[in-house]
PDB file of C-alpha atoms in Angstrom:
ATOM      1  CA  MET A   1      81.363 132.695  94.449  1.00  0.00           C
ATOM      2  CA  LYS A   2      83.035 134.519  97.295  1.00  0.00           C
ATOM      3  CA  THR A   3      83.649 138.261  97.202  1.00  0.00           C
ATOM      4  CA  LEU A   4      86.962 139.852  98.123  1.00  0.00           C
ATOM      5  CA  THR A   5      88.124 143.423  97.968  1.00  0.00           C
ATOM      6  CA  VAL A   6      91.062 144.053  95.668  1.00  0.00           C
ATOM      7  CA  ALA A   7      93.162 144.997  98.725  1.00  0.00           C
ATOM      8  CA  GLU A   8      92.322 141.712 100.503  1.00  0.00           C
ATOM      9  CA  ALA A   9      93.124 139.732  97.364  1.00  0.00           C
ATOM     10  CA  ALA A  10      96.465 141.488  97.013  1.00  0.00           C
ATOM     11  CA  LYS A  11      97.414 140.620 100.601  1.00  0.00           C
ATOM     12  CA  LYS A  12      96.270 136.999 100.283  1.00  0.00           C
ATOM     13  CA  LEU A  13      96.967 136.333  96.607  1.00  0.00           C
ATOM     14  CA  THR A  14      98.995 133.166  97.130  1.00  0.00           C
ATOM     15  CA  GLY A  15      96.320 131.673  99.379  1.00  0.00           C
ATOM     16  CA  CYS A  16      93.540 132.680  97.007  1.00  0.00           C
ATOM     17  CA  VAL A  17      95.282 131.117  94.030  1.00  0.00           C
ATOM     18  CA  ARG A  18      95.887 127.932  96.014  1.00  0.00           C
ATOM     19  CA  ARG A  19      92.178 127.732  96.973  1.00  0.00           C
ATOM     20  CA  VAL A  20      91.106 128.358  93.377  1.00  0.00           C
ATOM     21  CA  TYR A  21      93.434 125.646  92.070  1.00  0.00           C
ATOM     22  CA  CYS A  22      93.053 123.016  94.800  1.00  0.00           C
ATOM     23  CA  GLN A  23      89.504 123.550  96.008  1.00  0.00           C
ATOM     24  CA  HIS A  24      87.988 124.953  92.777  1.00  0.00           C
ATOM     25  CA  GLU A  25      86.714 128.029  94.590  1.00  0.00           C
ATOM     26  CA  SER A  26      85.942 131.240  92.716  1.00  0.00           C
ATOM     27  CA  PHE A  27      86.380 134.813  93.879  1.00  0.00           C
ATOM     28  CA  GLU A  28      84.923 138.080  92.642  1.00  0.00           C
ATOM     29  CA  LEU A  29      87.252 141.022  93.251  1.00  0.00           C
ATOM     30  CA  VAL A  30      85.559 144.319  94.071  1.00  0.00           C
ATOM     31  CA  ARG A  31      86.815 147.855  94.577  1.00  0.00           C
ATOM     32  CA  ASN A  32      84.501 150.345  96.297  1.00  0.00           C
ATOM     33  CA  GLY A  33      81.699 147.806  95.965  1.00  0.00           C
ATOM     34  CA  VAL A  34      82.075 147.575  92.170  1.00  0.00           C
ATOM     35  CA  PRO A  35      83.072 144.208  90.664  1.00  0.00           C
ATOM     36  CA  HIS A  36      86.363 144.505  88.766  1.00  0.00           C
ATOM     37  CA  ALA A  37      87.550 140.939  88.137  1.00  0.00           C
ATOM     38  CA  ARG A  38      87.002 137.269  88.860  1.00  0.00           C
ATOM     39  CA  LEU A  39      89.484 134.637  89.915  1.00  0.00           C
ATOM     40  CA  VAL A  40      88.249 131.256  88.662  1.00  0.00           C
ATOM     41  CA  PRO A  41      89.889 127.874  88.056  1.00  0.00           C
ATOM     42  CA  VAL A  42      90.967 127.305  84.445  1.00  0.00           C
ATOM     43  CA  ASN A  43      90.411 123.562  84.526  1.00  0.00           C
ATOM     44  CA  GLY A  44      86.958 123.830  86.058  1.00  0.00           C
ATOM     45  CA  SER A  45      85.387 126.939  84.654  1.00  0.00           C
ATOM     46  CA  ASP A  46      82.001 125.285  84.716  1.00  0.00           C
ATOM     47  CA  CYS A  47      79.814 125.665  87.766  1.00  0.00           C
ATOM     48  CA  ASN A  48      77.254 123.556  89.528  1.00  0.00           C
ATOM     49  CA  THR A  49      73.557 124.394  89.456  1.00  0.00           C
ATOM     50  CA  HIS A  50      73.654 126.077  92.854  1.00  0.00           C
ATOM     51  CA  GLU A  51      76.433 128.451  91.782  1.00  0.00           C
ATOM     52  CA  LEU A  52      74.569 129.211  88.557  1.00  0.00           C
ATOM     53  CA  ALA A  53      71.383 129.986  90.493  1.00  0.00           C
ATOM     54  CA  ASP A  54      73.306 132.256  92.889  1.00  0.00           C
ATOM     55  CA  ASP A  55      74.998 134.084  90.027  1.00  0.00           C
ATOM     56  CA  LEU A  56      71.713 134.540  88.145  1.00  0.00           C
ATOM     57  CA  ALA A  57      69.973 135.801  91.287  1.00  0.00           C
ATOM     58  CA  GLU A  58      72.645 138.496  91.653  1.00  0.00           C
ATOM     59  CA  ALA A  59      72.638 139.445  87.962  1.00  0.00           C
ATOM     60  CA  ARG A  60      71.108 142.755  86.973  1.00  0.00           C
ATOM     61  CA  LEU A  61      69.192 141.861  83.826  1.00  0.00           C
ATOM     62  CA  LEU A  62      66.822 143.967  81.806  1.00  0.00           C
ATOM     63  CA  THR A  63      63.228 142.761  81.695  1.00  0.00           C
ATOM     64  CA  GLU A  64      63.560 141.652  78.079  1.00  0.00           C
ATOM     65  CA  ASP A  65      66.736 139.713  78.911  1.00  0.00           C
ATOM     66  CA  ARG A  66      65.033 137.971  81.855  1.00  0.00           C
ATOM     67  CA  ARG A  67      62.152 136.964  79.581  1.00  0.00           C
ATOM     68  CA  ALA A  68      64.528 135.719  76.882  1.00  0.00           C
ATOM     69  CA  LEU A  69      66.479 133.678  79.434  1.00  0.00           C
ATOM     70  CA  GLY A  70      63.281 132.169  80.842  1.00  0.00           C
ATOM     71  CA  SER A  71      62.081 131.320  77.348  1.00  0.00           C
ATOM     72  CA  ALA A  72      65.400 129.683  76.462  1.00  0.00           C
ATOM     73  CA  ILE A  73      65.311 127.589  79.648  1.00  0.00           C
ATOM     74  CA  ARG A  74      61.728 126.445  78.988  1.00  0.00           C
ATOM     75  CA  LYS A  75      62.628 125.569  75.389  1.00  0.00           C
ATOM     76  CA  GLY A  76      65.672 123.608  76.544  1.00  0.00           C
ATOM     77  CA  ARG A  77      63.612 121.675  79.099  1.00  0.00           C
ATOM     78  CA  LYS A  78      61.183 120.595  76.385  1.00  0.00           C
ATOM     79  CA  GLN A  79      64.078 119.168  74.365  1.00  0.00           C
ATOM     80  CA  LEU A  80      65.348 117.029  77.250  1.00  0.00           C
ATOM     81  CA  LYS A  81      64.404 113.390  77.152  1.00  0.00           C
ATOM     82  CA  PRO A  82      63.328 111.716  80.382  1.00  0.00           C
ATOM     83  CA  LEU A  83      65.997 109.668  82.100  1.00  0.00           C
ATOM     84  CA  LYS A  84      65.683 105.911  81.828  1.00  0.00           C
ATOM     85  CA  ASN A  85      65.776 103.808  84.970  1.00  0.00           C
ATOM     86  CA  PRO A  86      68.803 101.504  84.592  1.00  0.00           C
ATOM     87  CA  TRP A  87      67.319  99.012  87.080  1.00  0.00           C
ATOM     88  CA  ALA A  88      63.939  98.662  85.385  1.00  0.00           C
TER      89      ALA A  88
END
């Protein structure tokens, strides 16, 4: 997710909206270094694993929340079944 100041986004709003719609880019709008809003595509609100990892790395989580997230991920991995080789 790219970061833009609110002033930059205001100047380039049409271009930003076009990039969000056509290229499925996302922008975080900040004012004085503080995130205020996000501009994300409505038809593709999901993200790929790299974007998720980047967003989680930047997140400010409490220790108990980090542990709960890690536990939930480990639990989810255990529930996944191994992929079958379609050519075997």
